[in-house]
mmCIF file with all atom_site columns, C-alpha atoms in Angstrom:
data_model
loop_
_atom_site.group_PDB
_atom_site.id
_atom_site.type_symbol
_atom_site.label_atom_id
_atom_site.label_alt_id
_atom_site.label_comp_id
_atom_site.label_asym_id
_atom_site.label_entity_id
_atom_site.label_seq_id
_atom_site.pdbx_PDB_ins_code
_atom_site.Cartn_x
_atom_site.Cartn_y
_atom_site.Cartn_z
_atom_site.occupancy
_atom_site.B_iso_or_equiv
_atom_site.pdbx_formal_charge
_atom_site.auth_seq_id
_atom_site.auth_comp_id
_atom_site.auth_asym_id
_atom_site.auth_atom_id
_atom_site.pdbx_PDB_model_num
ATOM 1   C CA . UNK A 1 1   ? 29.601 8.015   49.083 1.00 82.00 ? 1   UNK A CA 1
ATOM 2   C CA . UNK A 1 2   ? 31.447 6.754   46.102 1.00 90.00 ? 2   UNK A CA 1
ATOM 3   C CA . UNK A 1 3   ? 34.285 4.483   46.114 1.00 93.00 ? 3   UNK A CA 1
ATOM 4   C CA . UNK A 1 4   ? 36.744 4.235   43.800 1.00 96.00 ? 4   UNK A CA 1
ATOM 5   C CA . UNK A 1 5   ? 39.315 1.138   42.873 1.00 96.00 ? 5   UNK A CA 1
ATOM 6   C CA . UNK A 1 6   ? 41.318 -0.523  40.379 1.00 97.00 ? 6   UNK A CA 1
ATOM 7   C CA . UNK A 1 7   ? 42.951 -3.884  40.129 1.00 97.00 ? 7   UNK A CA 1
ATOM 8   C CA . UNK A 1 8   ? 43.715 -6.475  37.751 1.00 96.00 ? 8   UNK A CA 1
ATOM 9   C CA . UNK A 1 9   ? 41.277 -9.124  36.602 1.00 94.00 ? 9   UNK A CA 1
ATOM 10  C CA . UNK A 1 10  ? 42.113 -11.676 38.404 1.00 95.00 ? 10  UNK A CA 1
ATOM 11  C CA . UNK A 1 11  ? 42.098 -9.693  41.732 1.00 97.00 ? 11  UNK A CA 1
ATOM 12  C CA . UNK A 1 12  ? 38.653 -8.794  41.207 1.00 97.00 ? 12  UNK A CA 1
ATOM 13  C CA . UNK A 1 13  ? 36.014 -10.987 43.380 1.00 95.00 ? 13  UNK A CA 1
ATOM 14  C CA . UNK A 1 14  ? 33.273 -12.635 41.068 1.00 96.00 ? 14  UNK A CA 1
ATOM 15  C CA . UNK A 1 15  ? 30.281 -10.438 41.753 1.00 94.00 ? 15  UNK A CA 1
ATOM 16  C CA . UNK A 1 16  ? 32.295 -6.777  41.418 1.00 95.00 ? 16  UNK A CA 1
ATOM 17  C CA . UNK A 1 17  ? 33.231 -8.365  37.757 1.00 95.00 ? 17  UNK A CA 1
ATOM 18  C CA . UNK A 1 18  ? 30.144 -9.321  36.848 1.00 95.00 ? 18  UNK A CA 1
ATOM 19  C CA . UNK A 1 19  ? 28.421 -6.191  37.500 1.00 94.00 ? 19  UNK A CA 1
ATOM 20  C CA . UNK A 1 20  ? 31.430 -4.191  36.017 1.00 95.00 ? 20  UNK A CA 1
ATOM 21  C CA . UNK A 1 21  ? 30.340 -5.932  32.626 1.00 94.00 ? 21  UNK A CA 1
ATOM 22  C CA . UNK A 1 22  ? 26.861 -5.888  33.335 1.00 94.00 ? 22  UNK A CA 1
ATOM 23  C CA . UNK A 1 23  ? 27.404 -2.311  32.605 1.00 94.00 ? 23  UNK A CA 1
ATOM 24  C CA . UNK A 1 24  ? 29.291 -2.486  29.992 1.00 93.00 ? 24  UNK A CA 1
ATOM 25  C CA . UNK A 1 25  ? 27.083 -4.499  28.070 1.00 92.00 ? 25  UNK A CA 1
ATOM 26  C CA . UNK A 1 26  ? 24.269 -2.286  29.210 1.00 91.00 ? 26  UNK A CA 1
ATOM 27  C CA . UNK A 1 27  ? 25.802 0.566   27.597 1.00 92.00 ? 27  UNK A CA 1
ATOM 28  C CA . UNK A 1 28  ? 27.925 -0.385  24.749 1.00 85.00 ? 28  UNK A CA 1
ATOM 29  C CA . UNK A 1 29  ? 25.531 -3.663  23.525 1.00 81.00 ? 29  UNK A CA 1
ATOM 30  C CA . UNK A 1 30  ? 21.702 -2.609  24.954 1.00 84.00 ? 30  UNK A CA 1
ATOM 31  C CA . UNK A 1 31  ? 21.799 1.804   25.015 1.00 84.00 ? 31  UNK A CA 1
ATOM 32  C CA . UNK A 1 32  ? 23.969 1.903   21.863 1.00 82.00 ? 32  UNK A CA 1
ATOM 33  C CA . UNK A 1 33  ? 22.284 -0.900  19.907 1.00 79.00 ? 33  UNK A CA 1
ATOM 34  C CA . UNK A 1 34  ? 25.629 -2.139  18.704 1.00 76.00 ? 34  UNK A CA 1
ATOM 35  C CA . UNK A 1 35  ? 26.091 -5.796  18.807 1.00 71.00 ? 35  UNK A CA 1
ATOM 36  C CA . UNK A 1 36  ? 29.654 -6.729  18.807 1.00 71.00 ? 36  UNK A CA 1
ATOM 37  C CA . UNK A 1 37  ? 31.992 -8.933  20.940 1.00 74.00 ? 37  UNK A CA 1
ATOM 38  C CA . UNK A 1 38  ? 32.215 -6.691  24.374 1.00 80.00 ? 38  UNK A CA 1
ATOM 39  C CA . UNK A 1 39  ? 34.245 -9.399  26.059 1.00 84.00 ? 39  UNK A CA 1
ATOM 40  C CA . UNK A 1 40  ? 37.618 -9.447  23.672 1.00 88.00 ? 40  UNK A CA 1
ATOM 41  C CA . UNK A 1 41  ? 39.591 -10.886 25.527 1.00 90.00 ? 41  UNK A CA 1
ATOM 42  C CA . UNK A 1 42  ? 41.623 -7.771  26.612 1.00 94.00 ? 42  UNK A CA 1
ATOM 43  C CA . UNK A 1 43  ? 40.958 -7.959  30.309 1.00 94.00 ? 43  UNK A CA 1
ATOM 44  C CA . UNK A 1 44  ? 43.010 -10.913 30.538 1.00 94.00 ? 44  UNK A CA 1
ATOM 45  C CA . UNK A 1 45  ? 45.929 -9.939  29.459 1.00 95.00 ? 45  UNK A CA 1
ATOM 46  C CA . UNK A 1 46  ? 48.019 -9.771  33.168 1.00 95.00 ? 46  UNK A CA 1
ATOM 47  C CA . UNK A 1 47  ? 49.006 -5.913  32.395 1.00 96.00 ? 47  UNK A CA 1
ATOM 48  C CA . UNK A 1 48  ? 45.468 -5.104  32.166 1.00 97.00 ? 48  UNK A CA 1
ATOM 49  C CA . UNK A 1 49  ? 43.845 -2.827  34.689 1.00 97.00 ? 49  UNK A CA 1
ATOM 50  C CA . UNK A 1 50  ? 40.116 -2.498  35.532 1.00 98.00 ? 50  UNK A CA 1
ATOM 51  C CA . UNK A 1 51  ? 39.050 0.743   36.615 1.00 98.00 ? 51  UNK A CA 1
ATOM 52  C CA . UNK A 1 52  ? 35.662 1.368   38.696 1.00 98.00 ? 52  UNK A CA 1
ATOM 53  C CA . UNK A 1 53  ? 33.845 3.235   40.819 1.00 97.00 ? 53  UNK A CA 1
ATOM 54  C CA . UNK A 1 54  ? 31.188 1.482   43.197 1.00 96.00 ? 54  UNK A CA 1
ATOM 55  C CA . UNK A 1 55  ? 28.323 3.041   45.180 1.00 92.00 ? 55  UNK A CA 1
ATOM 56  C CA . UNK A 1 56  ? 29.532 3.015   48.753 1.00 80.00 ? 56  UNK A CA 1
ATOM 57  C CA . UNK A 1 57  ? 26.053 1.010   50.073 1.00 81.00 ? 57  UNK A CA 1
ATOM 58  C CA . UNK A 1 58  ? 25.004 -1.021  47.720 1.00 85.00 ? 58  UNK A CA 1
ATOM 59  C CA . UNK A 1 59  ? 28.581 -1.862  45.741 1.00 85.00 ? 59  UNK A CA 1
ATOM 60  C CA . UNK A 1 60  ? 26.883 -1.483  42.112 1.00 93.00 ? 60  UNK A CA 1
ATOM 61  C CA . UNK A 1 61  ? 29.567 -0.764  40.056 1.00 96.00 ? 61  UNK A CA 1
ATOM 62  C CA . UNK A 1 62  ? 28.209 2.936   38.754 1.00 97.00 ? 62  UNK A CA 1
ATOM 63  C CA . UNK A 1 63  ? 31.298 3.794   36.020 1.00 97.00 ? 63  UNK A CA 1
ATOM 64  C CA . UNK A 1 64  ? 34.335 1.429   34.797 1.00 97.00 ? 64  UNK A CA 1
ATOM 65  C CA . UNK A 1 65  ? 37.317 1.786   32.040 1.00 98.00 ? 65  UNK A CA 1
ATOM 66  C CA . UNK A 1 66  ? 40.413 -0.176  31.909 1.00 97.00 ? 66  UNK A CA 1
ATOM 67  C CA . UNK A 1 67  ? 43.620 1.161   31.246 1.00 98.00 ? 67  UNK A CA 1
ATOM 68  C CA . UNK A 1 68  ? 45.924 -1.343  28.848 1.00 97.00 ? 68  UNK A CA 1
ATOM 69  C CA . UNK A 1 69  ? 49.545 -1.896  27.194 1.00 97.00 ? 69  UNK A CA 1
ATOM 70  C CA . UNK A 1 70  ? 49.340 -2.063  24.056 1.00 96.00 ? 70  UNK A CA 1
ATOM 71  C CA . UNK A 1 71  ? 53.004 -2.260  23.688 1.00 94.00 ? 71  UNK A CA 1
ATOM 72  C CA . UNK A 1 72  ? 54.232 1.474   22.284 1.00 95.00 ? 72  UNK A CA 1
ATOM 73  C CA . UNK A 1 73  ? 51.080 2.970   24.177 1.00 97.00 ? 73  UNK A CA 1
ATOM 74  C CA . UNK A 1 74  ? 48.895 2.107   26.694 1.00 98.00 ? 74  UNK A CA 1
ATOM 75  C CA . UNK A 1 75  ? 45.253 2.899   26.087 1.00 98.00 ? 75  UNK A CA 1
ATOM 76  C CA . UNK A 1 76  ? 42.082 3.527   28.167 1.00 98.00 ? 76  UNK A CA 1
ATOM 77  C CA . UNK A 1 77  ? 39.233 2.249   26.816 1.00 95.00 ? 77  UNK A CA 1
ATOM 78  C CA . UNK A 1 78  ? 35.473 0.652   27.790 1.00 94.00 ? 78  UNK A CA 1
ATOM 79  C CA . UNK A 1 79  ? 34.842 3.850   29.609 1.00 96.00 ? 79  UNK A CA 1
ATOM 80  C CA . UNK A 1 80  ? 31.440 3.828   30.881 1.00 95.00 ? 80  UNK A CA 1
ATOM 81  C CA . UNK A 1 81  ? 28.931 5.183   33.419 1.00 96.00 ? 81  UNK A CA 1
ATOM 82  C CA . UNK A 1 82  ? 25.503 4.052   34.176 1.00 96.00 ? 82  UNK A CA 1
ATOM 83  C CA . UNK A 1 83  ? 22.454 6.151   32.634 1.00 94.00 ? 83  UNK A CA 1
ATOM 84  C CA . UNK A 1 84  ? 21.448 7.048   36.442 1.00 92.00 ? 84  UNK A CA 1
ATOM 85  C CA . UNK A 1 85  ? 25.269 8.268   37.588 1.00 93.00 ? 85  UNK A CA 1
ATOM 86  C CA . UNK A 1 86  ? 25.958 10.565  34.301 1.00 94.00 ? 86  UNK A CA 1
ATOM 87  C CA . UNK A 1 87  ? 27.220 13.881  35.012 1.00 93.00 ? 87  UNK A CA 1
ATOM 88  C CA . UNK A 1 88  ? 28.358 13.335  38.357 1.00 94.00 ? 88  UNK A CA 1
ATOM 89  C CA . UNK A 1 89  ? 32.178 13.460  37.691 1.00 95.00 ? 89  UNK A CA 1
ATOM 90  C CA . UNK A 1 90  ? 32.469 9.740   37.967 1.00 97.00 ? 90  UNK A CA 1
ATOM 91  C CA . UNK A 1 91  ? 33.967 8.861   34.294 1.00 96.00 ? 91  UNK A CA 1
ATOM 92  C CA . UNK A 1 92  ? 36.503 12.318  35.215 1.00 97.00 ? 92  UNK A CA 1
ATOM 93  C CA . UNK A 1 93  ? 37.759 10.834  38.444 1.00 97.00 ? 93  UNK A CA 1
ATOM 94  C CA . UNK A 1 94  ? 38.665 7.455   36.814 1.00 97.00 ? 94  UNK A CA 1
ATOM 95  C CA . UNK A 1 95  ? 39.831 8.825   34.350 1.00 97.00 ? 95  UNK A CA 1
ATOM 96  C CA . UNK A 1 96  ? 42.270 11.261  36.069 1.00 96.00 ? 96  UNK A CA 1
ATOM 97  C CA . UNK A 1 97  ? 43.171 7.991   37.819 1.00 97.00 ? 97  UNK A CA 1
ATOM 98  C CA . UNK A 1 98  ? 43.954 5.969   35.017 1.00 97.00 ? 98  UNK A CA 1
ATOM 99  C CA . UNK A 1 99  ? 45.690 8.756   33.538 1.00 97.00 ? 99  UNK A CA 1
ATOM 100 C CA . UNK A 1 100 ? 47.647 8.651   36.858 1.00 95.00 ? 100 UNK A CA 1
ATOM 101 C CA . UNK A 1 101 ? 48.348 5.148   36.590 1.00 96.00 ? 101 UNK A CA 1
ATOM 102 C CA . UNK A 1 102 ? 49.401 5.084   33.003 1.00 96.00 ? 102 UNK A CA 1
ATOM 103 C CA . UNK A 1 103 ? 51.972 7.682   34.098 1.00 94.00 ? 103 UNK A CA 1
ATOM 104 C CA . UNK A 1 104 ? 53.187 5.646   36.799 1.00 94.00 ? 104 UNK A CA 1
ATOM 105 C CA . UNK A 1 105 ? 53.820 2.503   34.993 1.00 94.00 ? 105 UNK A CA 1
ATOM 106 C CA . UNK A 1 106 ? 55.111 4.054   31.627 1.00 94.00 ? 106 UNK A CA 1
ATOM 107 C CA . UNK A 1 107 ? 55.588 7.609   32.041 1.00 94.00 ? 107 UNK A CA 1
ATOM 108 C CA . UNK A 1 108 ? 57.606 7.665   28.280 1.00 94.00 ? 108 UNK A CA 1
ATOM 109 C CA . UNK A 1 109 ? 55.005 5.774   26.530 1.00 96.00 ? 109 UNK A CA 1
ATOM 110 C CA . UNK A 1 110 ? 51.541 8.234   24.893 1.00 97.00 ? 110 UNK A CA 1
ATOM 111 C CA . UNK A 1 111 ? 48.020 7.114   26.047 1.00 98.00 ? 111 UNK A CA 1
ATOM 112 C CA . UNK A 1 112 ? 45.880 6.336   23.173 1.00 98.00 ? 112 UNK A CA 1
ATOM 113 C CA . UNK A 1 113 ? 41.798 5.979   23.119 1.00 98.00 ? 113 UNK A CA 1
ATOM 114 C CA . UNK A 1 114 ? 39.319 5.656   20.483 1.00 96.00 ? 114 UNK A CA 1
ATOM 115 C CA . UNK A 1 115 ? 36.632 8.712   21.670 1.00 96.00 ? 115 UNK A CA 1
ATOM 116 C CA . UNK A 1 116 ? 32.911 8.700   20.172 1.00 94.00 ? 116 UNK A CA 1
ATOM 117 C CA . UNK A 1 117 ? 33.156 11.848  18.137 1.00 96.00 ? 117 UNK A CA 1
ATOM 118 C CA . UNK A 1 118 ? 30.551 13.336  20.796 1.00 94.00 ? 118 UNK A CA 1
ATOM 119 C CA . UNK A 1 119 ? 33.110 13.075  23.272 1.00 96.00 ? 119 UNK A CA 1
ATOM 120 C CA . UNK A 1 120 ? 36.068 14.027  21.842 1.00 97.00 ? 120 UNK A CA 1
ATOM 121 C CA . UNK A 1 121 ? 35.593 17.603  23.747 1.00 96.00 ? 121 UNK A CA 1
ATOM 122 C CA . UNK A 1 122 ? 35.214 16.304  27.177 1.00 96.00 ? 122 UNK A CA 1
ATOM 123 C CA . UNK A 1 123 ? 38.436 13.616  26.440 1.00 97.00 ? 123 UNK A CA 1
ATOM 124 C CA . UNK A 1 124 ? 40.123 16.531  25.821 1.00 96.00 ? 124 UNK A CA 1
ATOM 125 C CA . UNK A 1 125 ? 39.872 18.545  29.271 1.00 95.00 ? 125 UNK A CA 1
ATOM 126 C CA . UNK A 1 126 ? 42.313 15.665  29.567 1.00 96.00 ? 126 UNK A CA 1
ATOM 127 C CA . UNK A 1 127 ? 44.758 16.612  27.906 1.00 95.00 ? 127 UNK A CA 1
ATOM 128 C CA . UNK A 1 128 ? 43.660 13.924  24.882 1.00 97.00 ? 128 UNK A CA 1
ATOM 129 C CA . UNK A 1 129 ? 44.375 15.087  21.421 1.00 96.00 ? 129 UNK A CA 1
ATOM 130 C CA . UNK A 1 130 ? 42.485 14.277  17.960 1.00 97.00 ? 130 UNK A CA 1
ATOM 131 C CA . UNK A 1 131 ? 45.012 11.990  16.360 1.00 97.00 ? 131 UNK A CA 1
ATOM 132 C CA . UNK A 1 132 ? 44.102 10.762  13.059 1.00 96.00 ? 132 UNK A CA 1
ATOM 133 C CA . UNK A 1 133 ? 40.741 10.330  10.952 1.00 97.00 ? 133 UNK A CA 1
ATOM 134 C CA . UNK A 1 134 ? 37.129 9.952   11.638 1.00 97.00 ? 134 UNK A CA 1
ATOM 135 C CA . UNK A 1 135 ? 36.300 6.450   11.525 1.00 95.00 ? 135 UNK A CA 1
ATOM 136 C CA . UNK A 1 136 ? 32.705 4.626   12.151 1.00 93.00 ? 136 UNK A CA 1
ATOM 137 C CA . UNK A 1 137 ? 32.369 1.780   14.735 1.00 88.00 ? 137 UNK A CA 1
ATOM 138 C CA . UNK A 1 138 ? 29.745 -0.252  14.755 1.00 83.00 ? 138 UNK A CA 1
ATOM 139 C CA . UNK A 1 139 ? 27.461 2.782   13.116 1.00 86.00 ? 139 UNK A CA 1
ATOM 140 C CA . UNK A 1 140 ? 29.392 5.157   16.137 1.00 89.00 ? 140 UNK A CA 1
ATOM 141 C CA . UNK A 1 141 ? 31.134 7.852   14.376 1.00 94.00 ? 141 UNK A CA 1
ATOM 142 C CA . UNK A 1 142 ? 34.536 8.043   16.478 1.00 95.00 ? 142 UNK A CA 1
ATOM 143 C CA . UNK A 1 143 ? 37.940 9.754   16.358 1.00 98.00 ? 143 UNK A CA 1
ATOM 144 C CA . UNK A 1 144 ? 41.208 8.413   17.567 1.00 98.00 ? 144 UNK A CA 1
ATOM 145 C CA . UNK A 1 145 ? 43.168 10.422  19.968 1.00 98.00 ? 145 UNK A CA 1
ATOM 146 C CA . UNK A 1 146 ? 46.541 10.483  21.882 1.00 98.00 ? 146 UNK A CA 1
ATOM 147 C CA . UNK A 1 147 ? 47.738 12.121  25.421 1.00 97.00 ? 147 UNK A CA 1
ATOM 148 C CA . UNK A 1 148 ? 51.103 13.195  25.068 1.00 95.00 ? 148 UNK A CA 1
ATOM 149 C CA . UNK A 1 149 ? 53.997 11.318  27.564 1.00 91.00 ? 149 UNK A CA 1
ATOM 150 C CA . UNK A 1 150 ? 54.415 14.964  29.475 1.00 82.00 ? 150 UNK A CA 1
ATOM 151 C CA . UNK A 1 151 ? 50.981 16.263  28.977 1.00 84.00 ? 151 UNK A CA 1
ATOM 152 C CA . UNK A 1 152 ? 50.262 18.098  32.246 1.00 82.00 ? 152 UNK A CA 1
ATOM 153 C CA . UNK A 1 153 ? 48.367 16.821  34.456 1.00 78.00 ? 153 UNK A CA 1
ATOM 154 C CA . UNK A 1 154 ? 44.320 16.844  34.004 1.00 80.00 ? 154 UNK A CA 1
ATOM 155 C CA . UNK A 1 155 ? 42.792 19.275  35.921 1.00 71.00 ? 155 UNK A CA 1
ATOM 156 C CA . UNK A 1 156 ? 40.897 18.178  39.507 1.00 58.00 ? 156 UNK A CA 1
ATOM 157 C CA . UNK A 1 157 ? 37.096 19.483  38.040 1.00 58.00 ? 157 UNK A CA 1
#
């Protein structure tokens, strides 16, 4: 069984974190060949949330995002799932709890994300809009996209 949390940095014991960006640089850095500075200093900012969800056994952290405030917005980002836990709705559930969150903490504010073009689809079952140009990360094509403040809420599949 899966479990599923989120909590600020700082809340977070040692080994949970590490693993959380263990995976992150697995995906972003190793699977996507992209070398670029992964840890930007983003999840220390106090209003920053970590997002993950852990394999009830073991505690490997299988799928993470974080959820920040960037001021006018907040913004999910970082969203990742290990290769062996893709396409078992773990990415979905955090996000629909992030989502969640966002609304709870600034239900008037839009929640922003930069999507690999690939993705932009499946951001959209939640309620994510394309929001401006196609732009290249790191040799990623990407698109930006927006939630509206009083999109309804993402579906439960």
């Amino acid at each position: 069984m899966h479990q599923f949390h989120h909590a600020a940095l700082r809340e977070i014991d040692a080994a949970t974190l590490y693993r959380m960006m263990w995976l992150r640089v697995r995906v972003f850095v190793v699977e996507q060949d992209a070398a670029y500075p992964e840890l930007d200093g983003r999840d220390l900012e106090p209003t920053t949330e970590l997002f993950w969800a852990a394999a009830g056994e073991t505690g490997d952290v299988l799928a993470t995002l974080r959820l920040l405030d960037d001021g006018d917005a907040m913004r999910i980002g970082r969203v990742a799932t290990s290769r062996t836990a893709r396409g078992g709705g773990l990415a979905a559930e955090l996000m629909r709890r992030a989502i969640a969150e966002s609304t709870r903490r600034r239900p008037d504010r839009e929640i922003r994300l930069d999507a690999q073009a690939h993705l932009a689809s499946w951001y959209g079952r939640f309620g994510f809009e394309v929001a401006g140009a196609p732009f290249e990360e790191d040799g990623i094509p990407h698109v930006p996209m927006a939630r509206a403040p009083h999109a309804p809420a993402p579906d439960a599949g």
